[in-house]
mmCIF file of C-alpha atoms and ligand atoms in Angstrom:
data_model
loop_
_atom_site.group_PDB
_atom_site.id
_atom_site.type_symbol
_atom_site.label_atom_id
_atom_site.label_comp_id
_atom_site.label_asym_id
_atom_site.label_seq_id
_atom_site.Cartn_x
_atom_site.Cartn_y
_atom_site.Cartn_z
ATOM 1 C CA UNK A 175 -20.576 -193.170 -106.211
ATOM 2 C CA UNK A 176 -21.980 -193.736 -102.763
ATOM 3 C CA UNK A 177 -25.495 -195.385 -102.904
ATOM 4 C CA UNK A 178 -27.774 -194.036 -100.169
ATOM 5 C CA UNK A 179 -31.362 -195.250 -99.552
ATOM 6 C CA UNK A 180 -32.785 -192.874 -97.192
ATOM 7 C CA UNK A 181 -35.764 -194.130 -94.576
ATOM 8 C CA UNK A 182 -38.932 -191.620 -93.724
ATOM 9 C CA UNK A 183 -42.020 -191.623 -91.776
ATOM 10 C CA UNK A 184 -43.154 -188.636 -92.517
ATOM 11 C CA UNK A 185 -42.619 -185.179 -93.847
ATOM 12 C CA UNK A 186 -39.077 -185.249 -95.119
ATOM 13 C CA UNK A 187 -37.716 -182.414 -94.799
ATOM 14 C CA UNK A 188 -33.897 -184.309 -93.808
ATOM 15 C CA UNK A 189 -35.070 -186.005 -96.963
ATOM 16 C CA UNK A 190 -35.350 -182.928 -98.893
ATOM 17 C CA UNK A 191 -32.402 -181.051 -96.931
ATOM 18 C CA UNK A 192 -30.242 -184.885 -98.875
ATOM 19 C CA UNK A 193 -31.801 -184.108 -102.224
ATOM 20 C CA UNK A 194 -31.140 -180.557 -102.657
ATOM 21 C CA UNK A 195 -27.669 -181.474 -101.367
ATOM 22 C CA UNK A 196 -26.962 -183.700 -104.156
ATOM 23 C CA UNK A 197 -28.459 -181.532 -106.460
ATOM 24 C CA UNK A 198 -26.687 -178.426 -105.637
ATOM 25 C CA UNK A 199 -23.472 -180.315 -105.135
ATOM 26 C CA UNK A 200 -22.841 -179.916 -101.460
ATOM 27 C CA UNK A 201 -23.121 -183.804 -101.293
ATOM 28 C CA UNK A 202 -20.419 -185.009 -103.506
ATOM 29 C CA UNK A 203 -19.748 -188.745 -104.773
ATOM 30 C CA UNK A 204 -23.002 -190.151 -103.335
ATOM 31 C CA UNK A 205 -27.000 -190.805 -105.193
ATOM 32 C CA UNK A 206 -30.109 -190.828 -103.326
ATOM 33 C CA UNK A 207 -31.313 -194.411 -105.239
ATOM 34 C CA UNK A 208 -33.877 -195.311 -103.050
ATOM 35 C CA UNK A 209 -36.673 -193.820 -100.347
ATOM 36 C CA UNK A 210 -38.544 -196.042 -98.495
ATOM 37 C CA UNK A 211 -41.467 -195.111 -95.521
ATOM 38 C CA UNK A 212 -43.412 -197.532 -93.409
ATOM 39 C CA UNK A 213 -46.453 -194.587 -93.231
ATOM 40 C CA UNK A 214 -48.794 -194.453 -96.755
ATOM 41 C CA UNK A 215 -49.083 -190.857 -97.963
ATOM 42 C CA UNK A 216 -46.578 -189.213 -96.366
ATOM 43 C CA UNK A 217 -44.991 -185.952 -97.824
ATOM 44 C CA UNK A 218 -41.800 -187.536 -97.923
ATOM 45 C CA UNK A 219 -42.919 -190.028 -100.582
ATOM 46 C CA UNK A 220 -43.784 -187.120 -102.861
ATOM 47 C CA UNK A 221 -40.645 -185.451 -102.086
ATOM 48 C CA UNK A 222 -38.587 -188.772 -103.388
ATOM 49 C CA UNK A 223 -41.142 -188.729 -106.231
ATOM 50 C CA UNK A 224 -40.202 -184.961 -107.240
ATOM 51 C CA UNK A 225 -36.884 -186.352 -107.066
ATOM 52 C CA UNK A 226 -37.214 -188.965 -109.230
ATOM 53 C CA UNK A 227 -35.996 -191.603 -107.257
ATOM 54 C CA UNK A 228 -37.493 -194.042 -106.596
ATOM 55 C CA UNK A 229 -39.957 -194.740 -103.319
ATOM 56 C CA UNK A 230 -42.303 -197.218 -101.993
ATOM 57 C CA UNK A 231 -43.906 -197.913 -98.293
ATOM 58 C CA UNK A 232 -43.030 -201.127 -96.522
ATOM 59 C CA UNK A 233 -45.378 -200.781 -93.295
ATOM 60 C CA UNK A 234 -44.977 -203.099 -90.640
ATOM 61 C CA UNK A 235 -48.683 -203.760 -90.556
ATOM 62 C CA UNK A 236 -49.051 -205.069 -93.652
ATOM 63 C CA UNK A 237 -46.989 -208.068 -92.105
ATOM 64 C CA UNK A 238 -48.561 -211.060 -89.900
ATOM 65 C CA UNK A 239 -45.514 -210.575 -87.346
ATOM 66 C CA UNK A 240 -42.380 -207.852 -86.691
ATOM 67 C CA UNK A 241 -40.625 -210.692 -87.809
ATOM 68 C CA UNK A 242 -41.926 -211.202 -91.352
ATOM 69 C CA UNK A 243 -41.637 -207.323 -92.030
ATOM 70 C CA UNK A 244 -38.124 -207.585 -90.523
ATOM 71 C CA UNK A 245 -36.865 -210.105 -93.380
ATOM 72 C CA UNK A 246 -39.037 -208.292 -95.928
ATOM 73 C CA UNK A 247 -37.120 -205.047 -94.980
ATOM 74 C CA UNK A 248 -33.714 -206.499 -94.717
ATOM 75 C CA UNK A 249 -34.836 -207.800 -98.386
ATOM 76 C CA UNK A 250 -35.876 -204.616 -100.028
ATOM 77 C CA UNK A 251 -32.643 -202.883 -99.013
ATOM 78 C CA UNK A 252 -30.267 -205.650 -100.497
ATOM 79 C CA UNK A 253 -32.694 -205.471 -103.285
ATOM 80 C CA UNK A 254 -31.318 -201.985 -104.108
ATOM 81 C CA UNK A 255 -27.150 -202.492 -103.362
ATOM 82 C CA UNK A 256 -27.211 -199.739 -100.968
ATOM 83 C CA UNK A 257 -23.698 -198.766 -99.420
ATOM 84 C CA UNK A 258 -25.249 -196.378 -96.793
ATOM 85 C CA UNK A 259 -28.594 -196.206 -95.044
ATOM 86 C CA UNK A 260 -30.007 -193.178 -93.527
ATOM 87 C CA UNK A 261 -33.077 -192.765 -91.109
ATOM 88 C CA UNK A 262 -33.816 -189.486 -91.738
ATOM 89 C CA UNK A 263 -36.744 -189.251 -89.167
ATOM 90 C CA UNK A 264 -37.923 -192.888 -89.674
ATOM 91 C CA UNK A 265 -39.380 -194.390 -86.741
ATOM 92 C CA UNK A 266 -39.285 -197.841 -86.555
ATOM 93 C CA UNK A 267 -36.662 -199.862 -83.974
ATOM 94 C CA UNK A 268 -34.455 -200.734 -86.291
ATOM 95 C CA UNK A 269 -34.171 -204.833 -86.412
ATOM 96 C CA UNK A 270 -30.848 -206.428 -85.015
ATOM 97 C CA UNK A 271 -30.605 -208.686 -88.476
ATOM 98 C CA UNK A 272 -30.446 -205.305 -90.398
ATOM 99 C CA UNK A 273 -27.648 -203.559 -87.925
ATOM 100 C CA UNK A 274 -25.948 -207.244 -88.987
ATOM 101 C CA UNK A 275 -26.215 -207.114 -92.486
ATOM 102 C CA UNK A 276 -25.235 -203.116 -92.323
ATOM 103 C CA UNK A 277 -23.151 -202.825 -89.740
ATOM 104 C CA UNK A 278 -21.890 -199.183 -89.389
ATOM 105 C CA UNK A 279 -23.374 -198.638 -92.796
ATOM 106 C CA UNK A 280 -26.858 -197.267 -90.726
ATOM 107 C CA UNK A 281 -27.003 -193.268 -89.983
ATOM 108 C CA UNK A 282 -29.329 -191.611 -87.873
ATOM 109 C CA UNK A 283 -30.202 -188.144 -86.933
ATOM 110 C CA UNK A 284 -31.665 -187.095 -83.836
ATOM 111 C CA UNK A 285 -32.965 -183.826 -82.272
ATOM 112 C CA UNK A 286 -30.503 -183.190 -79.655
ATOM 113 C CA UNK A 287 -27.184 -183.552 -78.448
ATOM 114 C CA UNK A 288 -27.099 -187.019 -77.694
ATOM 115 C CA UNK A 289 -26.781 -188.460 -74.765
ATOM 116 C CA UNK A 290 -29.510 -185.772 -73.835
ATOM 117 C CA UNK A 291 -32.639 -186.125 -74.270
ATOM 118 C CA UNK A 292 -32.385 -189.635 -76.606
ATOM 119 C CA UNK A 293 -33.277 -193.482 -76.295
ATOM 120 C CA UNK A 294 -36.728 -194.824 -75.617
ATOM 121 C CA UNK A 295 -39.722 -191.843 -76.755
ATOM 122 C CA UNK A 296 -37.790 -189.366 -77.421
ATOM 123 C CA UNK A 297 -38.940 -188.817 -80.955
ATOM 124 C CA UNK A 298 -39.972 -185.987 -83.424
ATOM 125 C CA UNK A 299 -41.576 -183.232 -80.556
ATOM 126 C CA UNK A 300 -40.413 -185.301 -77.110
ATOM 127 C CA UNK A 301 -37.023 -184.145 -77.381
ATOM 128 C CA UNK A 302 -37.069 -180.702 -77.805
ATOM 129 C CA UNK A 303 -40.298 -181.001 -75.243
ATOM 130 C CA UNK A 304 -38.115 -182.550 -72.457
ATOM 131 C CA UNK A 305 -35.287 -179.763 -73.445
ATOM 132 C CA UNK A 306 -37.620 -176.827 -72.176
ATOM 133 C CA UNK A 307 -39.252 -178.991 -69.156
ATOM 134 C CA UNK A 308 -35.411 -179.010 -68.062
ATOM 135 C CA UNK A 309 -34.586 -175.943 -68.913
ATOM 136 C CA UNK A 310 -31.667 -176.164 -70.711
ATOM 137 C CA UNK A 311 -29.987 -173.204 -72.911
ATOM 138 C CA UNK A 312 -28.431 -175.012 -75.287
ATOM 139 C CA UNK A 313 -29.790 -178.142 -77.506
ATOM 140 C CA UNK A 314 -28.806 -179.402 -81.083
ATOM 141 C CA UNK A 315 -29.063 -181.885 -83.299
ATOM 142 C CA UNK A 316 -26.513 -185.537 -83.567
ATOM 143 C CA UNK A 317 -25.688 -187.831 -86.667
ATOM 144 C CA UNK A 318 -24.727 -191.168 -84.836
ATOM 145 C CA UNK A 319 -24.249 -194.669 -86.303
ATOM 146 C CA UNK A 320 -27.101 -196.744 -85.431
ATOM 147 C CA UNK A 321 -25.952 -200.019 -83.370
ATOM 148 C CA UNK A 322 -28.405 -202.574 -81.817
ATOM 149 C CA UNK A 323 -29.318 -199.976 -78.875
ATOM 150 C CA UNK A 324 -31.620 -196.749 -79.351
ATOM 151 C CA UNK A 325 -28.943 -193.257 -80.050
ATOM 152 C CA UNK A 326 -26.494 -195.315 -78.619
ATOM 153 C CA UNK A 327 -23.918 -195.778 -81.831
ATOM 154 C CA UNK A 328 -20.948 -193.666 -82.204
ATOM 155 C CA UNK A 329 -21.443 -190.176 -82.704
ATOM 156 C CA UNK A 330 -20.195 -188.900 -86.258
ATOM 157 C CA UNK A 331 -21.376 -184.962 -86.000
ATOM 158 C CA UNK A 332 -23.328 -182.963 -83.716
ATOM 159 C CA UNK A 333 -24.295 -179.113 -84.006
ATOM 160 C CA UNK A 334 -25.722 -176.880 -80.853
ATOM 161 C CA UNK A 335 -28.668 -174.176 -81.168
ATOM 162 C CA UNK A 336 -29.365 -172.230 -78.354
ATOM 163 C CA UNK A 337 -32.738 -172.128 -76.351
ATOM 164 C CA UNK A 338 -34.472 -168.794 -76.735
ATOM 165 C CA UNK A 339 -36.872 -166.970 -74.733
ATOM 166 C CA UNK A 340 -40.421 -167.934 -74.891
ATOM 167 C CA UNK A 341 -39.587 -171.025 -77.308
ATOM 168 C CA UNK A 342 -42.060 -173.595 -78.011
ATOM 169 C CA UNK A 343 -41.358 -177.689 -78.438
ATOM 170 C CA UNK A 344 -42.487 -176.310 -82.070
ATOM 171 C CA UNK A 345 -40.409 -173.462 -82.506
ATOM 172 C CA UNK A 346 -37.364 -175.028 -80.708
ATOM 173 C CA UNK A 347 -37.883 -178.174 -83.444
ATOM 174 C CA UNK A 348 -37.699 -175.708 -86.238
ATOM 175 C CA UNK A 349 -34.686 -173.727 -85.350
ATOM 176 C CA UNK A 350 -32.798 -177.233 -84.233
ATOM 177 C CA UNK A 351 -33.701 -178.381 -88.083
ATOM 178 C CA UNK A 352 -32.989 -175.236 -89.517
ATOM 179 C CA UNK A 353 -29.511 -174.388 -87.850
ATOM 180 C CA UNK A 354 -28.587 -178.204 -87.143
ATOM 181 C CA UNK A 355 -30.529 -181.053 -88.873
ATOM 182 C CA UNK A 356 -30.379 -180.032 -92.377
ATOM 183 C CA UNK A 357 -26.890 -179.036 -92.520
ATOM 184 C CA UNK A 358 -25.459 -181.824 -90.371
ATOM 185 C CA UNK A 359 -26.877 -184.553 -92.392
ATOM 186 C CA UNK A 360 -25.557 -183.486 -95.803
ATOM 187 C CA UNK A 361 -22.170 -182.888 -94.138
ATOM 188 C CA UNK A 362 -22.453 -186.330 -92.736
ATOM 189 C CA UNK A 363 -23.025 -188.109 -95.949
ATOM 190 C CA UNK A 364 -21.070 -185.876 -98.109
ATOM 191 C CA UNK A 365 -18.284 -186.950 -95.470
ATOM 192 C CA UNK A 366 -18.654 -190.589 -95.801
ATOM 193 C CA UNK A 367 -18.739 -190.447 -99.638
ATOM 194 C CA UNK A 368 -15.629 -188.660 -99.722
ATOM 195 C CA UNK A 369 -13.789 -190.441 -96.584
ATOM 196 C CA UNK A 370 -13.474 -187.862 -93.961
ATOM 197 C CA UNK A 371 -15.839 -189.435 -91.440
ATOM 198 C CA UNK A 372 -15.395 -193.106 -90.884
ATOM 199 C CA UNK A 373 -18.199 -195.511 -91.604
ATOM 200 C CA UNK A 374 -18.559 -199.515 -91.490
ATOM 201 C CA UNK A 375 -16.278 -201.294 -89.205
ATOM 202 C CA UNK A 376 -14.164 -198.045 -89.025
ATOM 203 C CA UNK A 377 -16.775 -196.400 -87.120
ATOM 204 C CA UNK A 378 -16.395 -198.567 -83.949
ATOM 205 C CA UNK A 379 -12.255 -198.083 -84.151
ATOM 206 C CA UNK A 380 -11.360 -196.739 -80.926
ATOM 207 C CA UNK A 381 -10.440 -192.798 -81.787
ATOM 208 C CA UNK A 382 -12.477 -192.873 -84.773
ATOM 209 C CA UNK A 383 -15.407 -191.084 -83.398
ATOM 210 C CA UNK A 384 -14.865 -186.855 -83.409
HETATM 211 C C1 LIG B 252 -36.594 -184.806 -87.348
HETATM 212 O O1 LIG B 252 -36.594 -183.758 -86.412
HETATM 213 C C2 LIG B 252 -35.677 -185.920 -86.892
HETATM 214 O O2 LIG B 252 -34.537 -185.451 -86.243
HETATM 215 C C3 LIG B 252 -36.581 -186.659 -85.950
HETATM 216 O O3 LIG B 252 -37.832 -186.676 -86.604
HETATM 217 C C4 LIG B 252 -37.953 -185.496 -87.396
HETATM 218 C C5 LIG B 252 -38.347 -185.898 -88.807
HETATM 219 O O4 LIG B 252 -38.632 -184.776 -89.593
HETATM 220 N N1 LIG B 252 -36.075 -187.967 -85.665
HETATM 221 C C6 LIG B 252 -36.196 -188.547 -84.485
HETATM 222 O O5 LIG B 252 -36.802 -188.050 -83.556
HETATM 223 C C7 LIG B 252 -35.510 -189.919 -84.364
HETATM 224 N N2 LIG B 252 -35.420 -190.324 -82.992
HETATM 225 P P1 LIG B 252 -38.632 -184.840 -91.181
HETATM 226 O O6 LIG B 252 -39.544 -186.008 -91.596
HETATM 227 O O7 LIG B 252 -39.206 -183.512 -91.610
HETATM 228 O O8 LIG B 252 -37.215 -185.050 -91.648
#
């Protein structure tokens, strides 16, 4: 059995998309074991709760320095023997001691076919927001490993959803989750528990990415 912890900062629905998953058997060999958010009250918390697995916040402003809440971070996850970390929509830079201790063991998902539309602010709305400024016909959604840049890790999966006529950053968001978010990260994990998609040191293997 895989152990995921899964990271959130806010409503959870990737969360939610990884329960149901493992519930209804589309994830096999893997356990959702731990949630953890750096935002109090967030829906996603009371997702993980519904769940029954365990959650707690870690916020970074609870900390005198980035530093401290680094190590405390870093802590929490060895705390739990996780074998895979996702950031389903958790938005904090990821520190470089925690890409050490996990390397290629750190999954993220992000709302668009990367390298479009990714790296520095382009978060939750900004993606899909920059999409229609540019006019493009065609986004998606990308599971990539996380390295020490932003969206810059190998790419593991990536979906497309077309741009429709009179489309809002809000609608655009919805369909990319709906047609590409919540099924690609399911597939994702379900992949690495059951080796079809490479994680850890294979990930960075030259011909390993697909
Ligand atoms: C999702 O659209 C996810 O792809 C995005 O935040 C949203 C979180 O929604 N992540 C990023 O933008 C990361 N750069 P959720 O809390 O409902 O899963």
């Amino acid at each position: 059995m895989l152990r995921v912890g899964v990271l959130v900062s806010g409503g959870g629905t990737n969360l939610q998309a990884i329960l149901d998953a493992v519930k209804d058997g589309t994830i096999r060999n893997a356990e959702v074991v731990y949630v953890q958010s750096n935002n109090p009250g967030v829906y996603a918390l009371t997702r993980a709760e519904k769940a029954g697995v365990e959650a707690e916040v870690l916020s970074p402003k609870s900390f005198e320095t980035r530093a401290e809440y680094n190590t405390a971070l870093v802590k929490k996850l060895k705390e739990h023997d996780l074998d895979l970390i996702v950031l389903a929509g958790f938005l904090v830079q990821i520190p470089a001691e925690m890409i050490r201790a996990y390397r290629g063991r750190i999954i993220n998902i992000h709302p668009s076919l990367i390298p479009s539309f990714c790296g520095k602010g382009f978060y939750g709305l900004k993606p899909h927001e920059a999409a229609l400024k540019r006019g493009v016909k065609v986004t998606g959604a990308t599971v990539h490993i996380v390295d020490e840049d932003l969206d810059t890790g190998p790419i593991l999966l990536q979906k497309a959803v077309y741009v429709e006529p009179g489309d809002t950053p809000q609608i655009l968001q919805r369909r990319v989750m709906e047609q590409a978010e919540w099924i690609l990260l399911p597939k994702a994990i379900d992949g690495i528990a059951n080796g079809t998609i490479p994680y850890g040191e294979a990930a960075y293997e030259k011909g390993a990415e697909s």
